[in-house]
CSV table of C-alpha atoms in Angstrom, one decimal:
chain,number,residue,atom,x,y,z
A,1,MET,CA,0.0,0.0,0.0
A,2,THR,CA,1.4,3.4,-1.0
A,3,SER,CA,1.5,6.0,1.8
A,4,THR,CA,2.6,9.5,2.0
A,5,ILE,CA,5.8,10.0,3.9
A,6,SER,CA,5.6,11.8,7.2
A,7,THR,CA,8.0,14.7,7.7
A,8,SER,CA,8.4,14.1,11.4
A,9,PHE,CA,11.9,12.8,10.9
A,10,THR,CA,13.1,16.2,10.0
A,11,LEU,CA,11.6,18.2,12.8
A,12,ILE,CA,13.8,19.2,15.6
A,13,PRO,CA,12.1,20.3,18.8
A,14,ASN,CA,12.4,24.0,19.4
A,15,GLN,CA,14.6,23.8,22.5
A,16,LYS,CA,18.2,24.8,22.8
A,17,TYR,CA,20.8,22.0,22.5
A,18,ARG,CA,23.3,21.5,25.3
A,19,ARG,CA,26.0,22.8,23.1
A,20,SER,CA,24.0,25.5,21.2
A,21,SER,CA,25.4,28.4,23.2
A,22,ARG,CA,29.0,27.6,22.3
A,23,ARG,CA,30.7,29.5,19.7
A,24,SER,CA,32.0,27.4,16.9
A,25,LYS,CA,35.4,28.0,15.3
A,26,PRO,CA,36.0,27.0,11.7
A,27,PHE,CA,38.4,24.2,11.3
A,28,CYS,CA,41.6,25.2,9.5
A,29,ASN,CA,44.9,23.6,8.5
A,30,THR,CA,47.1,26.1,10.5
A,31,VAL,CA,47.8,25.8,14.2
A,32,ASP,CA,47.1,28.8,16.5
A,33,THR,CA,50.2,30.9,16.8
A,34,ASP,CA,49.2,33.2,19.5
A,35,SER,CA,51.1,33.1,22.8
A,36,GLU,CA,48.2,31.8,24.9
A,37,SER,CA,47.8,28.8,22.5
A,38,LEU,CA,51.5,28.1,22.4
A,39,SER,CA,51.7,28.1,26.2
A,40,THR,CA,49.1,25.4,26.5
A,41,LEU,CA,51.2,23.1,24.3
A,42,GLY,CA,53.6,22.5,27.1
A,43,ASN,CA,56.8,20.8,26.0
A,44,PHE,CA,55.2,20.2,22.6
A,45,LYS,CA,55.7,23.9,21.7
A,46,ALA,CA,59.3,23.2,21.0
A,47,LEU,CA,58.5,20.7,18.3
A,48,PRO,CA,57.8,21.8,14.8
A,49,LEU,CA,54.4,20.7,13.4
A,50,GLU,CA,56.1,18.1,11.2
A,51,ILE,CA,58.0,16.5,14.0
A,52,PHE,CA,54.8,16.6,16.2
A,53,GLN,CA,52.9,14.6,13.6
A,54,MET,CA,55.8,12.1,13.3
A,55,VAL,CA,55.5,11.4,17.0
A,56,LEU,CA,51.8,10.6,16.6
A,57,LYS,CA,52.7,7.8,14.2
A,58,TYR,CA,54.1,5.9,17.3
A,59,LEU,CA,50.9,6.3,19.4
A,60,SER,CA,47.9,4.1,19.3
A,61,VAL,CA,44.5,5.8,18.5
A,62,LYS,CA,43.6,5.4,22.2
A,63,ASP,CA,46.7,7.2,23.2
A,64,ILE,CA,46.0,10.0,20.6
A,65,SER,CA,42.6,10.4,22.0
A,66,MET,CA,44.0,10.7,25.5
A,67,LEU,CA,46.4,13.4,24.3
A,68,SER,CA,43.6,15.3,22.8
A,69,MET,CA,42.3,16.0,26.3
A,70,VAL,CA,45.4,17.8,27.4
A,71,SER,CA,44.5,21.3,26.1
A,72,LYS,CA,42.6,23.0,23.3
A,73,ALA,CA,45.9,23.8,21.5
A,74,VAL,CA,46.9,20.2,21.4
A,75,SER,CA,43.4,19.2,20.3
A,76,ASN,CA,43.7,21.7,17.5
A,77,ARG,CA,47.0,20.2,16.3
A,78,LEU,CA,45.4,16.7,16.4
A,79,ILE,CA,42.5,18.0,14.3
A,80,ASN,CA,44.9,19.3,11.8
A,81,TYR,CA,46.7,15.9,11.8
A,82,ILE,CA,43.5,14.0,11.2
A,83,SER,CA,42.7,16.3,8.2
A,84,THR,CA,46.1,15.6,6.6
A,85,SER,CA,46.5,12.8,3.9
A,86,SER,CA,48.9,11.0,6.2
A,87,GLY,CA,46.6,11.2,9.2
A,88,ASN,CA,43.6,9.9,6.9
A,89,ARG,CA,45.7,7.0,5.7
A,90,ARG,CA,46.6,6.2,9.3
A,91,LEU,CA,43.2,6.4,10.9
A,92,LEU,CA,40.7,5.5,8.2
A,93,LEU,CA,41.4,1.8,7.8
A,94,GLN,CA,39.4,0.5,4.9
A,95,ASP,CA,40.3,-3.2,4.8
A,96,PHE,CA,36.7,-4.2,5.2
A,97,HIS,CA,36.4,-7.1,2.7
A,98,ASN,CA,39.2,-9.7,3.4
A,99,LEU,CA,37.1,-11.4,6.0
A,100,GLU,CA,37.9,-15.0,4.9
A,101,ILE,CA,41.6,-14.2,4.9
A,102,SER,CA,41.9,-12.1,7.9
A,103,GLY,CA,39.4,-14.1,10.1
A,104,LYS,CA,37.5,-13.0,13.2
A,105,ARG,CA,40.4,-11.8,15.1
A,106,GLU,CA,41.4,-9.2,12.5
A,107,GLY,CA,37.7,-8.2,11.9
A,108,SER,CA,37.5,-7.5,15.8
A,109,CYS,CA,40.6,-5.4,15.6
A,110,VAL,CA,39.1,-3.2,12.8
A,111,LEU,CA,36.0,-2.8,14.8
A,112,GLU,CA,38.0,-1.9,17.9
A,113,HIS,CA,40.1,0.6,15.8
A,114,TYR,CA,36.9,2.4,14.8
A,115,ARG,CA,35.6,2.4,18.4
A,116,SER,CA,38.8,4.1,19.4
A,117,LEU,CA,38.5,6.5,16.5
A,118,GLY,CA,35.0,7.5,17.6
A,119,LEU,CA,36.5,8.3,21.0
A,120,LEU,CA,39.2,10.4,19.5
A,121,LEU,CA,36.8,12.5,17.4
A,122,LYS,CA,34.4,12.7,20.4
A,123,ARG,CA,37.1,14.3,22.5
A,124,CYS,CA,38.6,16.5,19.7
A,125,THR,CA,35.2,18.1,18.9
A,126,LEU,CA,34.0,18.2,22.4
A,127,LEU,CA,33.7,22.0,22.6
A,128,LEU,CA,31.7,22.3,19.3
A,129,PRO,CA,28.0,22.5,18.8
A,130,THR,CA,26.4,19.2,17.6
A,131,LYS,CA,25.8,20.6,14.1
A,132,ASP,CA,29.5,21.5,13.6
A,133,ARG,CA,30.7,18.3,15.1
A,134,LEU,CA,28.6,16.3,12.7
A,135,LYS,CA,29.7,18.4,9.7
A,136,TYR,CA,33.4,18.0,10.6
A,137,ILE,CA,33.1,14.3,11.2
A,138,HIS,CA,31.3,13.9,7.9
A,139,LYS,CA,34.1,15.7,6.1
A,140,ILE,CA,36.5,13.2,7.6
A,141,LEU,CA,34.6,10.1,6.9
A,142,SER,CA,32.9,11.0,3.5
A,143,GLU,CA,35.6,9.4,1.4
A,144,VAL,CA,34.9,5.9,2.9
A,145,SER,CA,32.5,4.5,0.4
A,146,CYS,CA,31.7,1.5,2.6
A,147,PHE,CA,30.2,3.7,5.2
A,148,LYS,CA,27.4,4.8,2.8
A,149,LEU,CA,24.1,3.0,2.5
A,150,SER,CA,24.6,2.1,-1.1
A,151,GLY,CA,28.3,2.6,-1.3
A,152,CYS,CA,29.8,-0.9,-1.1
A,153,PRO,CA,29.4,-3.3,-4.1
A,154,SER,CA,29.5,-6.3,-1.7
A,155,PRO,CA,27.6,-5.3,1.4
A,156,LEU,CA,27.1,-8.9,2.8
A,157,HIS,CA,30.8,-9.5,2.8
A,158,CYS,CA,31.9,-6.1,4.2
A,159,LEU,CA,32.6,-4.8,7.8
A,160,GLY,CA,32.2,-1.2,6.7
A,161,LEU,CA,28.7,-0.5,8.0
A,162,GLN,CA,29.5,-2.4,11.2
A,163,CYS,CA,32.6,-0.2,11.7
A,164,TYR,CA,30.6,2.9,11.1
A,165,GLY,CA,28.0,1.7,13.6
A,166,VAL,CA,30.6,1.1,16.3
A,167,PHE,CA,32.1,4.6,15.6
A,168,LEU,CA,28.6,6.2,15.9
A,169,GLN,CA,27.8,4.4,19.0
A,170,THR,CA,31.1,5.6,20.7
A,171,LEU,CA,30.7,9.1,19.3
A,172,THR,CA,27.1,9.6,20.6
A,173,ALA,CA,27.3,7.7,23.9
A,174,GLY,CA,26.1,10.0,26.6
A,175,TRP,CA,24.5,12.5,24.3
A,176,ASP,CA,20.9,13.6,25.2
A,177,GLU,CA,18.0,12.7,23.1
A,178,LEU,CA,17.7,16.1,21.4
A,179,GLU,CA,21.3,15.7,20.1
A,180,CYS,CA,20.6,12.1,19.0
A,181,HIS,CA,17.4,13.4,17.1
A,182,ARG,CA,19.8,15.7,15.2
A,183,VAL,CA,22.2,12.9,14.5
A,184,PHE,CA,19.4,10.7,13.1
A,185,ASN,CA,18.2,13.6,10.9
A,186,PHE,CA,21.8,14.2,9.8
A,187,LEU,CA,22.2,10.5,8.8
A,188,CYS,CA,18.8,10.5,7.0
A,189,GLU,CA,19.9,13.5,5.0
A,190,LEU,CA,23.3,12.0,4.1
A,191,SER,CA,22.0,8.6,3.1
A,192,ASN,CA,18.6,9.6,1.7
A,193,LEU,CA,17.2,7.0,3.9
A,194,PRO,CA,13.6,8.2,4.0
A,195,ARG,CA,13.2,8.2,0.3
A,196,LYS,CA,14.7,4.7,0.0
A,197,VAL,CA,12.4,3.4,2.7
A,198,GLN,CA,9.5,5.0,0.9
A,199,THR,CA,10.4,3.1,-2.1
A,200,VAL,CA,10.5,-0.4,-0.5
A,201,VAL,CA,7.4,0.0,1.8
A,202,SER,CA,5.2,1.2,-1.3
A,203,SER,CA,6.6,-1.3,-3.7
A,204,LYS,CA,5.5,-5.0,-4.1
A,205,PRO,CA,7.4,-7.0,-1.5
A,206,GLY,CA,10.6,-8.3,-3.2
A,207,SER,CA,10.5,-6.0,-6.2
A,208,ALA,CA,13.5,-4.1,-4.9
A,209,ARG,CA,15.4,-6.9,-3.1
A,210,LYS,CA,18.8,-5.2,-3.3
A,211,LEU,CA,17.6,-2.0,-1.8
A,212,GLU,CA,15.6,-4.0,0.9
A,213,LEU,CA,18.9,-5.7,1.8
A,214,ARG,CA,20.9,-2.4,1.9
A,215,ILE,CA,18.2,-0.8,4.1
A,216,ARG,CA,18.3,-3.8,6.5
A,217,LEU,CA,22.1,-3.9,6.7
A,218,PHE,CA,22.3,0.0,7.2
A,219,CYS,CA,19.6,0.0,10.0
A,220,ARG,CA,21.0,-2.9,11.9
A,221,SER,CA,24.7,-2.4,11.5
A,222,VAL,CA,24.8,1.4,11.8
A,223,LEU,CA,21.8,2.3,14.0
A,224,LEU,CA,20.7,-0.7,16.1
A,225,ASN,CA,23.2,-3.5,16.8
A,226,HIS,CA,25.9,-1.9,18.9
A,227,TRP,CA,24.0,-0.4,21.8
A,228,ILE,CA,24.4,-1.8,25.3
A,229,HIS,CA,21.3,-0.4,26.9
A,230,ARG,CA,17.8,-1.4,25.7
A,231,SER,CA,16.6,2.3,26.0
A,232,ASP,CA,19.3,3.2,23.4
A,233,SER,CA,18.1,0.5,21.0
A,234,ALA,CA,14.5,1.4,21.6
A,235,PHE,CA,15.2,5.1,20.8
A,236,TRP,CA,17.0,4.4,17.5
A,237,LEU,CA,14.3,1.8,16.4
A,238,THR,CA,11.7,4.3,17.2
A,239,ARG,CA,13.4,6.9,15.0
A,240,ILE,CA,13.3,4.4,12.1
A,241,LEU,CA,9.7,3.4,12.5
A,242,LYS,CA,7.7,6.2,13.9
A,243,PRO,CA,7.6,8.6,10.8
A,244,TRP,CA,5.7,6.0,9.0
A,245,PRO,CA,2.0,4.8,9.2
A,246,MET,CA,1.3,1.6,11.0
A,247,VAL,CA,1.0,-0.6,7.9
A,248,ASN,CA,4.4,0.7,6.6
A,249,GLN,CA,6.0,0.2,10.1
A,250,ALA,CA,5.0,-3.5,9.8
A,251,ARG,CA,6.6,-3.8,6.4
A,252,LEU,CA,9.7,-2.0,7.5
A,253,LEU,CA,10.0,-4.1,10.7
A,254,TYR,CA,9.8,-7.3,8.5
A,255,ILE,CA,12.5,-5.9,6.2
A,256,ILE,CA,14.9,-5.2,9.1
A,257,PHE,CA,14.3,-8.2,11.3
A,258,GLY,CA,12.3,-10.8,9.2
A,259,PRO,CA,13.9,-14.1,7.8
A,260,VAL,CA,16.4,-13.8,5.0
A,261,SER,CA,18.0,-16.2,2.5
A,262,SER,CA,21.1,-17.9,3.6
A,263,LEU,CA,22.5,-17.7,0.0
A,264,ASN,CA,22.1,-14.0,-0.9
A,265,GLY,CA,20.6,-12.2,2.3
A,266,HIS,CA,17.5,-11.2,0.5
A,267,VAL,CA,14.3,-10.9,2.6
A,268,VAL,CA,12.1,-14.1,2.3
A,269,TRP,CA,8.6,-12.7,2.0
A,270,GLN,CA,6.8,-16.0,1.6
A,271,LYS,CA,8.4,-17.6,4.7
A,272,MET,CA,5.4,-17.0,7.1
A,273,ILE,CA,2.7,-17.9,4.4
A,274,GLU,CA,3.9,-21.1,2.6
A,275,GLY,CA,4.4,-23.3,5.8
A,276,PRO,CA,5.3,-23.5,9.4
A,277,THR,CA,8.6,-21.7,10.3
A,278,ASP,CA,11.2,-22.2,13.0
A,279,GLU,CA,12.1,-20.0,16.0
A,280,THR,CA,15.2,-18.7,14.2
A,281,SER,CA,13.1,-17.0,11.5
A,282,LEU,CA,10.9,-15.3,14.1
A,283,LYS,CA,13.4,-14.4,16.9
A,284,GLY,CA,14.5,-11.0,15.4
A,285,LEU,CA,11.0,-9.9,15.0
A,286,ALA,CA,10.0,-11.1,18.5
A,287,ASP,CA,13.0,-9.3,20.1
A,288,ALA,CA,12.1,-6.1,18.2
A,289,ILE,CA,8.5,-6.3,19.5
A,290,LYS,CA,9.7,-6.8,23.0
A,291,LEU,CA,11.9,-3.9,22.7
A,292,LEU,CA,9.0,-1.6,21.7
A,293,TYR,CA,6.7,-2.9,24.4
A,294,ASP,CA,9.4,-2.3,27.1
A,295,THR,CA,8.9,0.7,29.4
A,296,GLU,CA,12.1,2.2,28.1
A,297,ALA,CA,10.3,2.7,24.7
A,298,LYS,CA,8.6,6.0,25.8
A,299,GLU,CA,6.8,6.8,22.5
A,300,TRP,CA,5.0,3.4,22.3
A,301,THR,CA,1.8,2.4,24.1
A,302,ALA,CA,0.6,-1.2,24.5
A,303,ASP,CA,-2.1,-0.6,22.0
A,304,ASP,CA,0.5,0.7,19.4
A,305,VAL,CA,2.6,-2.4,19.8
A,306,ILE,CA,-0.4,-4.8,19.6
A,307,SER,CA,-1.7,-2.9,16.4
A,308,LEU,CA,1.9,-3.4,15.0
A,309,VAL,CA,1.8,-7.1,15.8
A,310,ASP,CA,-1.7,-7.4,14.0
A,311,GLU,CA,-0.3,-5.6,11.0
A,312,LEU,CA,2.8,-7.7,10.9
A,313,SER,CA,0.7,-10.9,10.7
A,314,VAL,CA,-0.5,-10.0,7.3
A,315,VAL,CA,2.8,-9.0,5.8
A,316,PRO,CA,2.9,-9.6,2.9
A,317,ARG,CA,-0.3,-11.6,3.2
A,318,GLU,CA,-2.0,-13.3,6.1
A,319,TRP,CA,0.3,-15.6,7.9
A,320,LEU,CA,-0.3,-19.2,8.9
A,321,MET,CA,-1.8,-19.1,12.3
A,322,GLU,CA,0.9,-21.5,13.6
A,323,ASN,CA,3.6,-18.9,12.8
A,324,ASN,CA,1.4,-16.1,14.4
A,325,ALA,CA,1.2,-18.2,17.6
A,326,ARG,CA,4.9,-19.0,17.5
A,327,LEU,CA,5.7,-15.3,17.3
A,328,LEU,CA,3.4,-14.5,20.2
A,329,ILE,CA,5.1,-17.2,22.4
A,330,LEU,CA,8.6,-15.8,21.5
A,331,SER,CA,7.4,-12.3,22.3
A,332,GLY,CA,6.7,-13.1,25.9
A,333,ASN,CA,3.8,-13.5,28.3
A,334,ASN,CA,2.8,-9.8,28.5
A,335,ILE,CA,2.6,-9.2,24.8
A,336,CYS,CA,0.9,-12.7,24.2
A,337,PHE,CA,-1.7,-11.9,26.8
A,338,THR,CA,-2.3,-8.4,25.8
A,339,PHE,CA,-2.8,-9.5,22.1
A,340,MET,CA,-5.2,-12.2,23.2
A,341,ALA,CA,-7.2,-9.8,25.5
A,342,SER,CA,-7.6,-7.3,22.7
A,343,LYS,CA,-9.3,-9.9,20.7
A,344,ALA,CA,-11.5,-10.9,23.6
A,345,VAL,CA,-12.8,-7.4,24.3
A,346,ASN,CA,-13.3,-6.7,20.5
A,347,GLY,CA,-15.7,-9.7,20.2
A,348,ARG,CA,-13.3,-11.9,18.2
A,349,ALA,CA,-13.8,-15.0,20.3
A,350,VAL,CA,-13.8,-17.6,17.4
A,351,GLU,CA,-10.5,-16.1,16.1
A,352,LEU,CA,-9.2,-16.2,19.6
A,353,ALA,CA,-10.3,-19.8,20.1
A,354,ARG,CA,-8.3,-20.9,16.9
A,355,LEU,CA,-5.2,-18.9,18.3
A,356,VAL,CA,-5.4,-21.0,21.5
A,357,VAL,CA,-5.4,-24.2,19.5
A,358,PHE,CA,-2.3,-23.1,17.7
A,359,LEU,CA,-0.6,-22.0,20.9
A,360,ALA,CA,-1.1,-25.5,22.2
A,361,LEU,CA,0.2,-27.0,18.9
A,362,VAL,CA,3.3,-24.9,19.0
A,363,CYS,CA,3.9,-25.8,22.7
A,364,GLU,CA,3.6,-29.5,21.5
A,365,LYS,CA,5.9,-29.1,18.6
A,366,ASP,CA,8.5,-26.9,20.1
A,367,LEU,CA,8.6,-28.8,23.6
A,368,TYR,CA,7.2,-25.9,25.7
A,369,CYS,CA,5.2,-26.8,28.8
A,370,MET,CA,1.6,-27.3,28.0
A,371,ASP,CA,0.4,-25.9,31.2
A,372,TRP,CA,1.6,-22.5,30.1
A,373,ALA,CA,-1.0,-22.5,27.2
A,374,VAL,CA,-3.7,-23.6,29.7
A,375,LYS,CA,-2.9,-20.9,32.2
A,376,MET,CA,-2.8,-18.3,29.4
A,377,MET,CA,-6.3,-19.4,28.4
A,378,GLN,CA,-7.4,-19.3,31.9
A,379,LYS,CA,-6.1,-15.8,32.2
A,380,VAL,CA,-7.9,-14.7,29.0
A,381,CYS,CA,-11.2,-16.2,30.3
A,382,LYS,CA,-11.2,-13.5,33.1
A,383,VAL,CA,-11.4,-10.7,30.4
A,384,PHE,CA,-14.9,-11.8,29.3
A,385,SER,CA,-17.5,-9.7,31.1
A,386,THR,CA,-20.2,-12.4,31.5
A,387,PRO,CA,-20.2,-16.2,32.1
A,388,GLY,CA,-22.1,-16.7,29.0
A,389,GLU,CA,-19.3,-15.1,26.9
A,390,ARG,CA,-16.7,-17.1,28.6
A,391,ASN,CA,-18.5,-20.4,28.1
A,392,ASN,CA,-19.1,-19.5,24.3
A,393,PHE,CA,-15.3,-19.0,24.1
A,394,LEU,CA,-14.5,-22.3,25.7
A,395,GLN,CA,-16.9,-24.0,23.4
A,396,SER,CA,-15.2,-22.2,20.5
A,397,VAL,CA,-11.8,-23.7,21.6
A,398,GLU,CA,-13.3,-27.3,21.5
A,399,ASN,CA,-14.9,-26.6,18.2
A,400,ALA,CA,-11.6,-25.4,16.8
A,401,PHE,CA,-9.8,-28.4,18.0
A,402,ALA,CA,-12.5,-30.7,16.3
A,403,HIS,CA,-12.5,-28.8,13.1
A,404,MET,CA,-8.8,-28.7,12.7
A,405,ILE,CA,-8.5,-32.5,13.4
A,406,MET,CA,-11.1,-33.2,10.9
A,407,ASP,CA,-9.5,-31.0,8.3
A,408,MET,CA,-6.1,-32.7,8.8
A,409,LEU,CA,-7.6,-36.1,8.8
A,410,GLN,CA,-9.4,-35.4,5.5
A,411,SER,CA,-6.0,-34.2,4.1
A,412,VAL,CA,-4.3,-37.4,5.2
A,413,MET,CA,-7.0,-39.7,3.9
A,414,SER,CA,-7.1,-37.9,0.4
A,415,GLY,CA,-3.7,-39.4,-0.1
A,416,ASP,CA,-2.2,-36.0,-1.2
A,417,HIS,CA,1.1,-36.3,0.6
A,418,ASP,CA,4.4,-34.6,0.0
A,419,GLU,CA,7.7,-36.2,0.4
A,420,GLU,CA,8.0,-35.6,4.0
A,421,ASP,CA,4.4,-36.6,4.7
A,422,SER,CA,3.9,-33.4,6.6
A,423,SER,CA,0.0,-33.9,6.6
A,424,PHE,CA,0.2,-37.0,8.8
A,425,LEU,CA,2.9,-35.4,11.0
A,426,ASN,CA,0.8,-32.4,11.6
A,427,LEU,CA,-2.3,-34.6,12.6
A,428,PHE,CA,0.0,-36.5,14.9
A,429,HIS,CA,1.2,-33.2,16.7
A,430,LEU,CA,-2.3,-31.8,16.8
A,431,VAL,CA,-3.9,-34.9,18.5
A,432,ASN,CA,-1.0,-35.0,21.0
A,433,ALA,CA,-1.4,-31.3,21.6
A,434,GLN,CA,-5.2,-31.7,22.3
A,435,ALA,CA,-4.6,-34.7,24.7
A,436,ASN,CA,-1.8,-32.8,26.6
A,437,PHE,CA,-3.8,-29.6,26.7
A,438,HIS,CA,-6.8,-31.4,28.2
A,439,LYS,CA,-4.6,-33.3,30.5
A,440,GLU,CA,-3.3,-30.0,32.1
A,441,ILE,CA,-6.9,-28.8,32.3
A,442,LEU,CA,-7.8,-32.0,34.3
A,443,TYR,CA,-4.7,-31.6,36.6
A,444,LEU,CA,-5.7,-28.0,37.2
A,445,THR,CA,-9.2,-29.0,37.9
A,446,MET,CA,-8.3,-31.7,40.3
A,447,ARG,CA,-6.0,-29.6,42.2
A,448,SER,CA,-8.6,-26.9,42.7
A,449,THR,CA,-11.3,-29.4,43.9
A,450,SER,CA,-8.8,-31.2,46.3
A,451,THR,CA,-8.1,-27.9,48.1
């Protein structure tokens, strides 16, 4: 469905930023020569600029970042060094592609290098307003093509976006939300992310597979994967999703966290429609939903998240109910109950009853405790306002079990089996699920009567 893009991603709150009162000073390639500046260089003032820069070659990036905190004059000299061709070659490592040759250890070293570089530039630009910091840092990093959303010809085999994400996380750690809003808007402007997202959420799923892949990698590697605190992850995921209508949020969530092909990394749109899937294919989506439902995600209400789950279950078309049930289980008790309760209060008892059956089926298949499904149903029963509504719901659960078993039995008896004979296997799991489900109900009933 085509939708008009919201412009909320470009709006900065009309509040002064923490650094807005500072006076910015243009960066230049000459060192301050006034006496006050020279006096703060300490013993370094005896060294010519060329010798000072030669000394820097023997220091690690972490050591250089520590040196930048000595004084403003030293920091200015380091800024000049970073802007030189020799400083660029030293600091902007670009060996992002030799992963098979270099292995995990060297890959970790490159990531750690960019973590240290983020700290260096964070300290060197400490006295500048956020806008000027971002402009300067962009000027330094703009030549690295692998840091761009569509810059690398082989993004699946490149560490560039991960290095950029580690750098960004280190740079912005501790910044307040208003500054981070500005960072996100700045990144959107550089990468043209909103327009690219508009293309994929308004096109037929899979028609822009390469762009879907690049958006997924950019959002995950640059904006989402490197945060330690859940509140930070929730903030950046909210920035990505919130500018869009709910239906597009669901599409975008699937692009970023849905299942992908192990061969080419492209999003597998038919995975939830063609047959039952496994936990691995749903874990990313479930974790994202839990993140948004968390109290740290200030801009999301429970109704927002439940509506998002509802929209997600029809992306790109209606999912198999088993996959929907598996997603709810992986999303946790609170989300599962809230989702089911919303159906109960909206008079969708028959649909809710089928969901209960599939929750039991998933518990049977994936070896979860069946008493969890029974207790969840018991909890949902309390949502119904009258005994009559509750009894009708329970009758609908039994009818759903019966209808599903008859449908599967008819499929088995028709002789239309595939190579794995999945029809018989599904019938086997469903019969066992019904037996174990009712066994737990009997246990619960007997325990309550004995007390």
